[in-house]
JSON list of C-alpha atoms in Angstrom, two decimals:
[
{"chain": "Z", "resi": 95, "resn": "MET", "atom": "CA", "xyz": [17.06, 8.28, 4.19]},
{"chain": "Z", "resi": 96, "resn": "SER", "atom": "CA", "xyz": [20.13, 10.38, 4.72]},
{"chain": "Z", "resi": 97, "resn": "LEU", "atom": "CA", "xyz": [23.69, 10.59, 3.59]},
{"chain": "Z", "resi": 98, "resn": "GLU", "atom": "CA", "xyz": [26.31, 10.41, 6.30]},
{"chain": "Z", "resi": 99, "resn": "LYS", "atom": "CA", "xyz": [29.63, 12.09, 5.65]},
{"chain": "Z", "resi": 100, "resn": "LYS", "atom": "CA", "xyz": [32.70, 10.31, 6.97]},
{"chain": "Z", "resi": 101, "resn": "GLU", "atom": "CA", "xyz": [36.39, 11.01, 6.57]},
{"chain": "Z", "resi": 102, "resn": "GLY", "atom": "CA", "xyz": [37.82, 8.54, 4.10]},
{"chain": "Z", "resi": 103, "resn": "PRO", "atom": "CA", "xyz": [41.40, 7.47, 3.60]},
{"chain": "Z", "resi": 104, "resn": "GLY", "atom": "CA", "xyz": [43.29, 9.78, 1.26]},
{"chain": "Z", "resi": 105, "resn": "THR", "atom": "CA", "xyz": [40.48, 11.43, -0.71]},
{"chain": "Z", "resi": 106, "resn": "GLY", "atom": "CA", "xyz": [38.69, 13.23, 2.10]},
{"chain": "Z", "resi": 107, "resn": "THR", "atom": "CA", "xyz": [34.95, 12.88, 2.58]},
{"chain": "Z", "resi": 108, "resn": "VAL", "atom": "CA", "xyz": [33.09, 9.65, 1.78]},
{"chain": "Z", "resi": 109, "resn": "ARG", "atom": "CA", "xyz": [29.29, 9.68, 1.72]},
{"chain": "Z", "resi": 110, "resn": "ARG", "atom": "CA", "xyz": [27.38, 6.66, 2.97]},
{"chain": "Z", "resi": 111, "resn": "LEU", "atom": "CA", "xyz": [23.65, 6.11, 2.73]},
{"chain": "Z", "resi": 112, "resn": "SER", "atom": "CA", "xyz": [21.94, 5.61, 6.11]},
{"chain": "Z", "resi": 113, "resn": "CYS", "atom": "CA", "xyz": [18.51, 4.04, 6.56]},
{"chain": "Z", "resi": 114, "resn": "SER", "atom": "CA", "xyz": [18.33, 4.62, 10.30]},
{"chain": "Z", "resi": 115, "resn": "ALA", "atom": "CA", "xyz": [16.02, 7.64, 9.94]},
{"chain": "Z", "resi": 116, "resn": "CYS", "atom": "CA", "xyz": [13.60, 5.56, 7.85]},
{"chain": "Z", "resi": 117, "resn": "PHE", "atom": "CA", "xyz": [13.73, 2.72, 10.35]},
{"chain": "Z", "resi": 118, "resn": "ASP", "atom": "CA", "xyz": [13.15, 5.11, 13.27]},
{"chain": "Z", "resi": 119, "resn": "ALA", "atom": "CA", "xyz": [10.14, 6.64, 11.49]},
{"chain": "Z", "resi": 120, "resn": "LEU", "atom": "CA", "xyz": [8.74, 3.16, 10.82]},
{"chain": "Z", "resi": 121, "resn": "TRP", "atom": "CA", "xyz": [9.32, 2.09, 14.42]},
{"chain": "Z", "resi": 122, "resn": "PHE", "atom": "CA", "xyz": [7.59, 5.22, 15.74]},
{"chain": "Z", "resi": 123, "resn": "CYS", "atom": "CA", "xyz": [4.68, 4.69, 13.35]},
{"chain": "Z", "resi": 124, "resn": "TYR", "atom": "CA", "xyz": [3.80, 1.46, 15.15]},
{"chain": "Z", "resi": 125, "resn": "SER", "atom": "CA", "xyz": [4.13, 3.00, 18.61]},
{"chain": "Z", "resi": 126, "resn": "PRO", "atom": "CA", "xyz": [0.99, 3.32, 20.72]},
{"chain": "Z", "resi": 127, "resn": "VAL", "atom": "CA", "xyz": [1.52, 7.09, 20.98]},
{"chain": "Z", "resi": 128, "resn": "HIS", "atom": "CA", "xyz": [1.43, 7.61, 17.22]},
{"chain": "Z", "resi": 129, "resn": "GLN", "atom": "CA", "xyz": [-1.42, 5.16, 16.65]},
{"chain": "Z", "resi": 130, "resn": "MET", "atom": "CA", "xyz": [-3.58, 6.80, 19.35]},
{"chain": "Z", "resi": 131, "resn": "GLN", "atom": "CA", "xyz": [-2.83, 10.27, 17.92]},
{"chain": "Z", "resi": 132, "resn": "GLN", "atom": "CA", "xyz": [-3.91, 9.07, 14.48]},
{"chain": "Z", "resi": 133, "resn": "TYR", "atom": "CA", "xyz": [-7.04, 7.46, 15.89]},
{"chain": "Z", "resi": 134, "resn": "TYR", "atom": "CA", "xyz": [-7.91, 10.61, 17.85]},
{"chain": "Z", "resi": 135, "resn": "ARG", "atom": "CA", "xyz": [-7.29, 12.95, 14.91]},
{"chain": "Z", "resi": 136, "resn": "LEU", "atom": "CA", "xyz": [-8.56, 10.89, 11.98]},
{"chain": "Z", "resi": 137, "resn": "GLY", "atom": "CA", "xyz": [-10.63, 8.10, 13.52]},
{"chain": "Z", "resi": 138, "resn": "THR", "atom": "CA", "xyz": [-8.48, 5.37, 11.96]},
{"chain": "Z", "resi": 139, "resn": "LEU", "atom": "CA", "xyz": [-5.20, 3.68, 12.79]},
{"chain": "Z", "resi": 140, "resn": "ASP", "atom": "CA", "xyz": [-2.17, 4.33, 10.60]},
{"chain": "Z", "resi": 141, "resn": "ASN", "atom": "CA", "xyz": [-1.13, 1.37, 8.43]},
{"chain": "Z", "resi": 142, "resn": "CYS", "atom": "CA", "xyz": [2.37, 2.90, 8.05]},
{"chain": "Z", "resi": 143, "resn": "SER", "atom": "CA", "xyz": [2.64, 1.95, 4.36]},
{"chain": "Z", "resi": 144, "resn": "PRO", "atom": "CA", "xyz": [4.48, 5.17, 3.32]},
{"chain": "Z", "resi": 145, "resn": "LYS", "atom": "CA", "xyz": [7.05, 4.50, 6.05]},
{"chain": "Z", "resi": 146, "resn": "TRP", "atom": "CA", "xyz": [7.48, 0.91, 4.83]},
{"chain": "Z", "resi": 147, "resn": "SER", "atom": "CA", "xyz": [7.90, 2.15, 1.26]},
{"chain": "Z", "resi": 148, "resn": "ALA", "atom": "CA", "xyz": [10.58, 4.65, 2.29]},
{"chain": "Z", "resi": 149, "resn": "PHE", "atom": "CA", "xyz": [12.44, 2.02, 4.32]},
{"chain": "Z", "resi": 150, "resn": "ILE", "atom": "CA", "xyz": [12.34, -0.60, 1.53]},
{"chain": "Z", "resi": 151, "resn": "ASP", "atom": "CA", "xyz": [13.42, 2.07, -0.98]},
{"chain": "Z", "resi": 152, "resn": "CYS", "atom": "CA", "xyz": [16.37, 2.99, 1.22]},
{"chain": "Z", "resi": 153, "resn": "LEU", "atom": "CA", "xyz": [17.39, -0.66, 1.61]},
{"chain": "Z", "resi": 154, "resn": "THR", "atom": "CA", "xyz": [17.13, -1.10, -2.17]},
{"chain": "Z", "resi": 155, "resn": "LEU", "atom": "CA", "xyz": [19.38, 1.91, -2.72]},
{"chain": "Z", "resi": 156, "resn": "LYS", "atom": "CA", "xyz": [21.97, 0.41, -0.36]},
{"chain": "Z", "resi": 157, "resn": "THR", "atom": "CA", "xyz": [22.51, -2.43, -2.86]},
{"chain": "Z", "resi": 158, "resn": "LYS", "atom": "CA", "xyz": [23.53, -0.01, -5.61]},
{"chain": "Z", "resi": 159, "resn": "SER", "atom": "CA", "xyz": [26.91, 1.61, -6.18]},
{"chain": "Z", "resi": 160, "resn": "ALA", "atom": "CA", "xyz": [27.64, 4.95, -4.49]},
{"chain": "Z", "resi": 161, "resn": "SER", "atom": "CA", "xyz": [27.81, 6.86, -7.79]},
{"chain": "Z", "resi": 162, "resn": "HIS", "atom": "CA", "xyz": [24.48, 5.39, -8.90]},
{"chain": "Z", "resi": 163, "resn": "VAL", "atom": "CA", "xyz": [22.90, 6.33, -5.54]},
{"chain": "Z", "resi": 164, "resn": "GLN", "atom": "CA", "xyz": [24.18, 9.91, -5.89]},
{"chain": "Z", "resi": 165, "resn": "GLU", "atom": "CA", "xyz": [22.67, 10.09, -9.37]},
{"chain": "Z", "resi": 166, "resn": "ILE", "atom": "CA", "xyz": [19.29, 8.70, -8.24]},
{"chain": "Z", "resi": 167, "resn": "LEU", "atom": "CA", "xyz": [19.07, 11.01, -5.22]},
{"chain": "Z", "resi": 168, "resn": "GLY", "atom": "CA", "xyz": [20.11, 14.01, -7.32]},
{"chain": "Z", "resi": 169, "resn": "THR", "atom": "CA", "xyz": [17.38, 13.24, -9.86]},
{"chain": "Z", "resi": 170, "resn": "ARG", "atom": "CA", "xyz": [14.79, 12.88, -7.09]},
{"chain": "Z", "resi": 171, "resn": "GLU", "atom": "CA", "xyz": [15.85, 16.18, -5.55]},
{"chain": "Z", "resi": 172, "resn": "LYS", "atom": "CA", "xyz": [15.47, 17.98, -8.87]},
{"chain": "Z", "resi": 173, "resn": "THR", "atom": "CA", "xyz": [12.00, 16.55, -9.56]},
{"chain": "Z", "resi": 174, "resn": "LYS", "atom": "CA", "xyz": [10.68, 17.26, -6.07]},
{"chain": "Z", "resi": 175, "resn": "PRO", "atom": "CA", "xyz": [8.44, 20.35, -6.13]},
{"chain": "Z", "resi": 176, "resn": "HIS", "atom": "CA", "xyz": [9.64, 23.36, -4.18]},
{"chain": "Z", "resi": 177, "resn": "ILE", "atom": "CA", "xyz": [7.62, 24.20, -1.05]},
{"chain": "Z", "resi": 178, "resn": "TRP", "atom": "CA", "xyz": [7.51, 27.89, -1.86]},
{"chain": "Z", "resi": 179, "resn": "THR", "atom": "CA", "xyz": [5.97, 29.66, -4.83]},
{"chain": "Z", "resi": 180, "resn": "LEU", "atom": "CA", "xyz": [8.79, 31.77, -6.23]},
{"chain": "Z", "resi": 181, "resn": "ARG", "atom": "CA", "xyz": [7.76, 35.11, -7.72]},
{"chain": "Z", "resi": 182, "resn": "THR", "atom": "CA", "xyz": [9.52, 38.02, -9.32]},
{"chain": "Z", "resi": 183, "resn": "PRO", "atom": "CA", "xyz": [9.38, 41.29, -7.37]},
{"chain": "Z", "resi": 184, "resn": "GLU", "atom": "CA", "xyz": [6.70, 42.58, -9.75]},
{"chain": "Z", "resi": 185, "resn": "GLU", "atom": "CA", "xyz": [4.55, 39.45, -9.32]},
{"chain": "Z", "resi": 186, "resn": "ALA", "atom": "CA", "xyz": [4.97, 39.60, -5.56]},
{"chain": "Z", "resi": 187, "resn": "SER", "atom": "CA", "xyz": [3.99, 43.27, -5.48]},
{"chain": "Z", "resi": 188, "resn": "SER", "atom": "CA", "xyz": [0.83, 42.74, -7.52]},
{"chain": "Z", "resi": 189, "resn": "TYR", "atom": "CA", "xyz": [-0.11, 39.66, -5.49]},
{"chain": "Z", "resi": 190, "resn": "TRP", "atom": "CA", "xyz": [0.41, 41.62, -2.26]},
{"chain": "Z", "resi": 191, "resn": "ARG", "atom": "CA", "xyz": [-1.79, 44.47, -3.50]},
{"chain": "Z", "resi": 192, "resn": "GLU", "atom": "CA", "xyz": [-4.47, 41.98, -4.60]},
{"chain": "Z", "resi": 193, "resn": "ILE", "atom": "CA", "xyz": [-4.59, 40.27, -1.21]},
{"chain": "Z", "resi": 194, "resn": "PHE", "atom": "CA", "xyz": [-3.75, 43.12, 1.22]},
{"chain": "Z", "resi": 195, "resn": "GLY", "atom": "CA", "xyz": [-4.37, 46.27, -0.84]},
{"chain": "Z", "resi": 196, "resn": "HIS", "atom": "CA", "xyz": [-7.54, 47.03, 1.11]},
{"chain": "Z", "resi": 197, "resn": "LEU", "atom": "CA", "xyz": [-5.42, 47.73, 4.20]},
{"chain": "Z", "resi": 198, "resn": "ASP", "atom": "CA", "xyz": [-4.00, 50.84, 2.52]},
{"chain": "Z", "resi": 199, "resn": "ASP", "atom": "CA", "xyz": [-7.46, 52.40, 2.10]},
{"chain": "Z", "resi": 200, "resn": "VAL", "atom": "CA", "xyz": [-8.10, 55.28, 4.47]},
{"chain": "Z", "resi": 201, "resn": "GLU", "atom": "CA", "xyz": [-11.51, 55.19, 6.07]}
]
């Protein structure tokens, strides 16, 4: 699910929701290449249910107004956990010493 930016008449940029990335991911999920990779790595075939969910969710969002979509996507972005653990410099320093402090020891 992505937002495409297009030049609109008068006001400038208009954002439009695009489901093509979700559809492409779903299409690839059913490809023999992906299914064989999954079978080789995990011993089972992929049922692609998360891809279906994302695609259906995107299509559902397309039926809503643009302002409502912006609000929903903004809320989702805020509730999504960050991939990094953010630390203060003091926390980072103590964590570094805890993990790698033994490297400073002279033998």
